[in-house]
Amino acid sequence: SRPTRKRGTIKAKANFNVSEDVAALRKAMEGIGTTEKTLIDILTHRSSSQKQAISKAYEETTNRILVNDLKGDTQGNFENLLVALARPPAVNDAKWLIKAMKGTGTDNSILIEILASRTNKQIKELSAAYAEETKKTLIQKLKTEVSGDFGKAILLLAEGARDETSIPHLRQTILEYKNISGKTLQKSIEKEMSGNLEELLVDIVKCVMSTPAYFAEKVYKSMKGAGTDETTLTRVMVSRGEIDMLDIRAEFKKLYQNSLFKEISSDVSGNYGDCLNVICGGED
């Protein structure tokens, strides 16, 4: 298989020094006031594995948990964003799934987004993180939450055993479908089905055609109209920051004739907006 190109904006720091970072984080949070710029700078310019090394060293030197200190020192959307940046991606996915299935009713759109867009490897990792967090397997929990054909399809995805070698073939098939039937597979699904199963199948088709375009649309919808859906905005920007944010940015420009950076700048402000714009990684 070809090596995956790094298309993220959040990259590993070249001359990474873990103890320097721990000291800087402590200084930024201890005493009166918080130096938000330092928090943003460190958490958006280190790879996941570097941030895990920081978290471990932070706990060893302070006997405190970095994520908890971030929670105590910041608030609201900014807090949620920094906490998500500090956690391992698999733990984020597990926590988002736990939240989606908490209480009465299930937020199916989050289940769909995560399970339709993640690779087999990511699904295996988030399943392990889920089991560690809840002492239950993700499959066991899903069985109590979803049912019918939608449930069957979600459970298949949650097994993380999709044949990933045939993605280009699927893409070709979806394009051919339009030539044969005169309408897109997405339109046919929308016409023939309804509800959660329709949403799931449409999202799978979108992810097969272009995962970055799928997320560009998600981000756009989270900022469209009155009010901003910060939860979705945070989830997408953090989960794709290290993977394909450069491609999402390009697709966003193509789809909406505006730069993602400008859209974020006009929609959210303060430390939260500043941090998102760093993840966005530029104006083009």
Short mmCIF file of C-alpha atoms in Angstrom, two decimals:
data_model
loop_
_atom_site.label_atom_id
_atom_site.label_comp_id
_atom_site.label_asym_id
_atom_site.label_seq_id
_atom_site.Cartn_x
_atom_site.Cartn_y
_atom_site.Cartn_z
CA SER A 1 0.00 0.00 0.00
CA ARG A 2 1.23 3.50 -0.74
CA PRO A 3 2.47 5.56 2.20
CA THR A 4 -0.11 8.02 3.45
CA ARG A 5 0.84 11.60 2.73
CA LYS A 6 0.82 13.85 5.73
CA ARG A 7 -1.96 16.32 5.02
CA GLY A 8 -2.47 17.66 8.50
CA THR A 9 -1.70 21.12 9.84
CA ILE A 10 -0.81 19.79 13.30
CA LYS A 11 2.65 18.29 12.92
CA ALA A 12 5.45 16.97 15.11
CA LYS A 13 7.84 19.61 16.43
CA ALA A 14 11.34 19.09 15.07
CA ASN A 15 13.53 19.75 18.13
CA PHE A 16 11.00 18.54 20.66
CA ASN A 17 11.96 18.96 24.30
CA VAL A 18 9.45 17.42 26.66
CA SER A 19 10.69 18.97 29.91
CA GLU A 20 10.77 22.45 28.33
CA ASP A 21 7.14 22.02 27.26
CA VAL A 22 6.07 20.79 30.70
CA ALA A 23 7.77 23.79 32.33
CA ALA A 24 6.10 26.18 29.87
CA LEU A 25 2.67 24.65 30.48
CA ARG A 26 3.09 24.86 34.25
CA LYS A 27 4.19 28.48 34.01
CA ALA A 28 1.22 29.26 31.75
CA MET A 29 -1.29 27.87 34.25
CA GLU A 30 0.22 28.48 37.68
CA GLY A 31 -0.26 31.70 39.60
CA ILE A 32 -2.75 34.38 38.73
CA GLY A 33 -4.16 34.35 35.22
CA THR A 34 -3.47 31.94 32.41
CA THR A 35 -1.20 32.56 29.44
CA GLU A 36 -3.59 31.21 26.81
CA LYS A 37 -1.19 31.87 23.94
CA THR A 38 1.33 29.36 25.39
CA LEU A 39 -1.38 26.72 25.78
CA ILE A 40 -2.54 27.22 22.18
CA ASP A 41 1.01 27.26 20.85
CA ILE A 42 2.10 24.01 22.49
CA LEU A 43 -1.10 22.02 21.92
CA THR A 44 -1.36 22.93 18.23
CA HIS A 45 2.31 22.47 17.32
CA ARG A 46 3.00 18.98 18.69
CA SER A 47 1.99 15.61 17.26
CA SER A 48 -0.30 13.29 19.22
CA SER A 49 2.59 11.11 20.36
CA GLN A 50 4.54 14.18 21.50
CA LYS A 51 1.50 15.38 23.46
CA GLN A 52 1.21 11.98 25.14
CA ALA A 53 4.85 12.25 26.20
CA ILE A 54 4.10 15.73 27.58
CA SER A 55 1.05 14.44 29.51
CA LYS A 56 3.08 11.60 31.02
CA ALA A 57 5.98 13.85 32.05
CA TYR A 58 3.55 16.48 33.36
CA GLU A 59 1.97 13.93 35.66
CA GLU A 60 5.36 12.60 36.79
CA THR A 61 6.65 16.06 37.74
CA THR A 62 3.46 17.56 39.24
CA ASN A 63 1.40 14.54 40.35
CA ARG A 64 -1.46 16.18 38.49
CA ILE A 65 -3.25 15.33 35.27
CA LEU A 66 -2.65 17.81 32.44
CA VAL A 67 -6.19 17.51 31.06
CA ASN A 68 -7.65 18.26 34.51
CA ASP A 69 -5.43 21.32 34.92
CA LEU A 70 -6.49 22.58 31.49
CA LYS A 71 -10.12 22.12 32.55
CA GLY A 72 -9.52 24.02 35.76
CA ASP A 73 -7.78 26.90 34.05
CA THR A 74 -9.98 27.52 31.01
CA GLN A 75 -13.67 27.40 30.31
CA GLY A 76 -16.39 26.89 27.74
CA ASN A 77 -15.59 26.09 24.11
CA PHE A 78 -11.93 27.03 24.55
CA GLU A 79 -11.63 24.51 27.39
CA ASN A 80 -13.27 21.75 25.31
CA LEU A 81 -10.95 22.51 22.40
CA LEU A 82 -7.72 22.42 24.46
CA VAL A 83 -8.77 19.27 26.32
CA ALA A 84 -9.49 17.51 23.00
CA LEU A 85 -6.14 18.66 21.60
CA ALA A 86 -4.35 17.24 24.65
CA ARG A 87 -6.02 13.81 24.54
CA PRO A 88 -5.08 10.89 22.25
CA PRO A 89 -7.31 10.79 19.13
CA ALA A 90 -8.72 7.36 20.07
CA VAL A 91 -9.72 8.65 23.52
CA ASN A 92 -11.46 11.63 21.91
CA ASP A 93 -13.43 9.33 19.61
CA ALA A 94 -14.36 7.09 22.55
CA LYS A 95 -15.47 10.08 24.67
CA TRP A 96 -17.52 11.53 21.81
CA LEU A 97 -19.23 8.15 21.32
CA ILE A 98 -19.90 7.80 25.06
CA LYS A 99 -21.50 11.26 25.06
CA ALA A 100 -23.55 10.42 21.97
CA MET A 101 -25.05 7.40 23.75
CA LYS A 102 -25.54 8.97 27.18
CA GLY A 103 -28.98 9.32 28.76
CA THR A 104 -32.18 8.84 26.82
CA GLY A 105 -31.93 8.70 23.07
CA THR A 106 -28.79 8.43 21.00
CA ASP A 107 -27.18 11.14 18.90
CA ASN A 108 -27.01 9.00 15.79
CA SER A 109 -25.36 11.65 13.64
CA ILE A 110 -22.21 11.49 15.81
CA LEU A 111 -22.16 7.67 15.63
CA ILE A 112 -22.53 7.95 11.87
CA GLU A 113 -19.83 10.60 11.46
CA ILE A 114 -17.22 8.74 13.50
CA LEU A 115 -17.91 5.19 12.31
CA ALA A 116 -18.32 6.13 8.63
CA SER A 117 -15.15 8.24 8.41
CA ARG A 118 -12.55 6.38 10.48
CA THR A 119 -10.17 3.75 9.11
CA ASN A 120 -10.15 0.17 10.43
CA LYS A 121 -7.05 1.00 12.48
CA GLN A 122 -8.75 4.05 14.02
CA ILE A 123 -11.87 2.01 14.82
CA LYS A 124 -9.77 -0.69 16.52
CA GLU A 125 -7.98 2.01 18.57
CA LEU A 126 -11.16 3.85 19.57
CA SER A 127 -12.80 0.51 20.52
CA ALA A 128 -9.89 -0.25 22.85
CA ALA A 129 -10.11 3.25 24.37
CA TYR A 130 -13.90 2.82 24.74
CA ALA A 131 -13.48 -0.47 26.60
CA GLU A 132 -10.87 1.07 28.88
CA GLU A 133 -13.11 4.05 29.69
CA THR A 134 -16.37 2.14 30.21
CA LYS A 135 -15.33 -1.49 30.98
CA LYS A 136 -17.80 -2.50 28.25
CA THR A 137 -17.13 -3.18 24.60
CA LEU A 138 -18.39 -0.69 22.04
CA ILE A 139 -20.24 -3.48 20.22
CA GLN A 140 -22.08 -4.49 23.45
CA LYS A 141 -23.14 -0.91 24.06
CA LEU A 142 -24.21 -0.29 20.45
CA LYS A 143 -26.41 -3.41 20.53
CA THR A 144 -28.48 -1.78 23.29
CA GLU A 145 -28.65 1.57 21.45
CA VAL A 146 -29.29 0.86 17.78
CA SER A 147 -31.67 -1.50 16.02
CA GLY A 148 -33.10 -2.55 12.68
CA ASP A 149 -31.16 -2.25 9.42
CA PHE A 150 -29.49 0.90 10.68
CA GLY A 151 -28.27 -1.00 13.74
CA LYS A 152 -26.91 -3.84 11.61
CA ALA A 153 -25.03 -1.40 9.40
CA ILE A 154 -23.58 0.51 12.39
CA LEU A 155 -22.45 -2.77 14.02
CA LEU A 156 -20.73 -3.83 10.79
CA LEU A 157 -18.81 -0.53 10.71
CA ALA A 158 -17.93 -0.80 14.42
CA GLU A 159 -16.21 -4.14 13.78
CA GLY A 160 -13.56 -2.23 11.84
CA ALA A 161 -13.18 -4.98 9.28
CA ARG A 162 -13.96 -3.15 6.05
CA ASP A 163 -12.01 -4.04 2.92
CA GLU A 164 -10.03 -0.82 2.58
CA THR A 165 -8.21 -1.95 -0.57
CA SER A 166 -11.41 -1.52 -2.65
CA ILE A 167 -12.02 2.20 -1.84
CA PRO A 168 -10.85 3.40 -5.32
CA HIS A 169 -12.98 0.65 -6.86
CA LEU A 170 -16.03 1.79 -4.83
CA ARG A 171 -15.39 5.38 -5.90
CA GLN A 172 -15.33 4.26 -9.54
CA THR A 173 -18.54 2.24 -9.05
CA ILE A 174 -20.32 5.24 -7.52
CA LEU A 175 -19.28 7.39 -10.49
CA GLU A 176 -20.36 4.68 -12.97
CA TYR A 177 -23.75 4.47 -11.27
CA LYS A 178 -24.49 8.03 -12.38
CA ASN A 179 -23.65 7.16 -16.01
CA ILE A 180 -25.97 4.16 -15.95
CA SER A 181 -28.91 5.55 -13.98
CA GLY A 182 -28.66 9.27 -14.73
CA LYS A 183 -28.66 10.17 -11.06
CA THR A 184 -26.12 9.95 -8.29
CA LEU A 185 -26.12 7.06 -5.87
CA GLN A 186 -26.60 9.62 -3.10
CA LYS A 187 -29.82 10.90 -4.75
CA SER A 188 -31.08 7.31 -5.20
CA ILE A 189 -30.44 6.49 -1.54
CA GLU A 190 -32.22 9.69 -0.49
CA LYS A 191 -35.20 8.79 -2.69
CA GLU A 192 -35.45 5.15 -1.60
CA MET A 193 -34.71 5.43 2.10
CA SER A 194 -35.29 7.59 5.10
CA GLY A 195 -34.08 8.31 8.60
CA ASN A 196 -30.84 7.11 10.13
CA LEU A 197 -30.09 4.41 7.57
CA GLU A 198 -30.37 6.97 4.77
CA GLU A 199 -28.04 9.36 6.62
CA LEU A 200 -25.53 6.57 7.27
CA LEU A 201 -25.44 5.34 3.67
CA VAL A 202 -25.22 8.88 2.28
CA ASP A 203 -22.33 9.63 4.64
CA ILE A 204 -20.52 6.44 3.62
CA VAL A 205 -20.91 7.42 -0.05
CA LYS A 206 -19.58 10.92 0.72
CA CYS A 207 -16.59 9.52 2.64
CA VAL A 208 -15.79 7.08 -0.17
CA MET A 209 -15.92 9.88 -2.74
CA SER A 210 -13.90 12.35 -0.64
CA THR A 211 -13.46 12.34 3.12
CA PRO A 212 -12.06 15.92 3.10
CA ALA A 213 -15.10 17.19 1.16
CA TYR A 214 -17.36 15.37 3.66
CA PHE A 215 -15.71 17.19 6.55
CA ALA A 216 -15.59 20.53 4.71
CA GLU A 217 -19.39 20.29 4.45
CA LYS A 218 -19.68 19.36 8.15
CA VAL A 219 -17.61 22.38 9.18
CA TYR A 220 -19.57 24.68 6.88
CA LYS A 221 -22.91 23.49 8.27
CA SER A 222 -21.68 23.97 11.84
CA MET A 223 -21.16 27.69 11.12
CA LYS A 224 -24.05 28.31 8.71
CA GLY A 225 -27.07 30.37 9.76
CA ALA A 226 -27.73 31.79 13.19
CA GLY A 227 -25.58 30.46 15.99
CA THR A 228 -22.60 28.16 15.73
CA ASP A 229 -22.53 24.47 16.54
CA GLU A 230 -19.21 24.65 18.43
CA THR A 231 -19.36 21.00 19.48
CA THR A 232 -19.24 19.82 15.86
CA LEU A 233 -16.73 22.48 14.88
CA THR A 234 -14.36 21.44 17.69
CA ARG A 235 -14.79 17.73 16.96
CA VAL A 236 -13.99 18.07 13.25
CA MET A 237 -11.09 20.52 13.61
CA VAL A 238 -9.41 18.41 16.31
CA SER A 239 -10.03 14.99 14.78
CA ARG A 240 -8.80 16.04 11.32
CA GLY A 241 -6.09 18.52 12.34
CA GLU A 242 -3.33 15.94 12.16
CA ILE A 243 -4.81 13.97 9.26
CA ASP A 244 -6.19 15.97 6.32
CA MET A 245 -6.87 19.59 7.33
CA LEU A 246 -4.97 20.91 4.27
CA ASP A 247 -7.30 18.93 2.01
CA ILE A 248 -10.39 19.99 3.96
CA ARG A 249 -9.28 23.61 3.53
CA ALA A 250 -8.90 23.14 -0.24
CA GLU A 251 -12.30 21.41 -0.54
CA PHE A 252 -13.93 24.14 1.56
CA LYS A 253 -12.61 26.82 -0.82
CA LYS A 254 -13.81 24.83 -3.83
CA LEU A 255 -17.29 24.22 -2.38
CA TYR A 256 -18.00 27.58 -0.76
CA GLN A 257 -15.74 30.10 -2.57
CA ASN A 258 -14.42 31.30 0.77
CA SER A 259 -11.39 30.33 2.82
CA LEU A 260 -12.03 28.25 5.91
CA PHE A 261 -9.80 30.66 7.84
CA LYS A 262 -11.99 33.66 6.89
CA GLU A 263 -15.17 31.71 7.67
CA ILE A 264 -13.88 30.80 11.14
CA SER A 265 -12.64 34.37 11.75
CA SER A 266 -16.04 35.83 10.97
CA ASP A 267 -17.90 33.23 12.99
CA VAL A 268 -16.00 32.67 16.24
CA SER A 269 -13.71 34.90 18.27
CA GLY A 270 -11.53 35.08 21.37
CA ASN A 271 -9.10 32.35 22.38
CA TYR A 272 -11.41 29.71 20.92
CA GLY A 273 -11.37 31.36 17.49
CA ASP A 274 -7.61 32.00 17.67
CA CYS A 275 -6.93 28.36 18.45
CA LEU A 276 -9.18 27.11 15.63
CA ASN A 277 -7.44 29.41 13.17
CA VAL A 278 -4.06 27.98 14.15
CA ILE A 279 -5.43 24.47 13.50
CA CYS A 280 -6.80 25.74 10.18
CA GLY A 281 -3.22 26.61 9.40
CA GLY A 282 -3.49 29.56 7.03
CA GLU A 283 -5.70 31.81 4.98
CA ASP A 284 -5.63 30.24 1.52
#
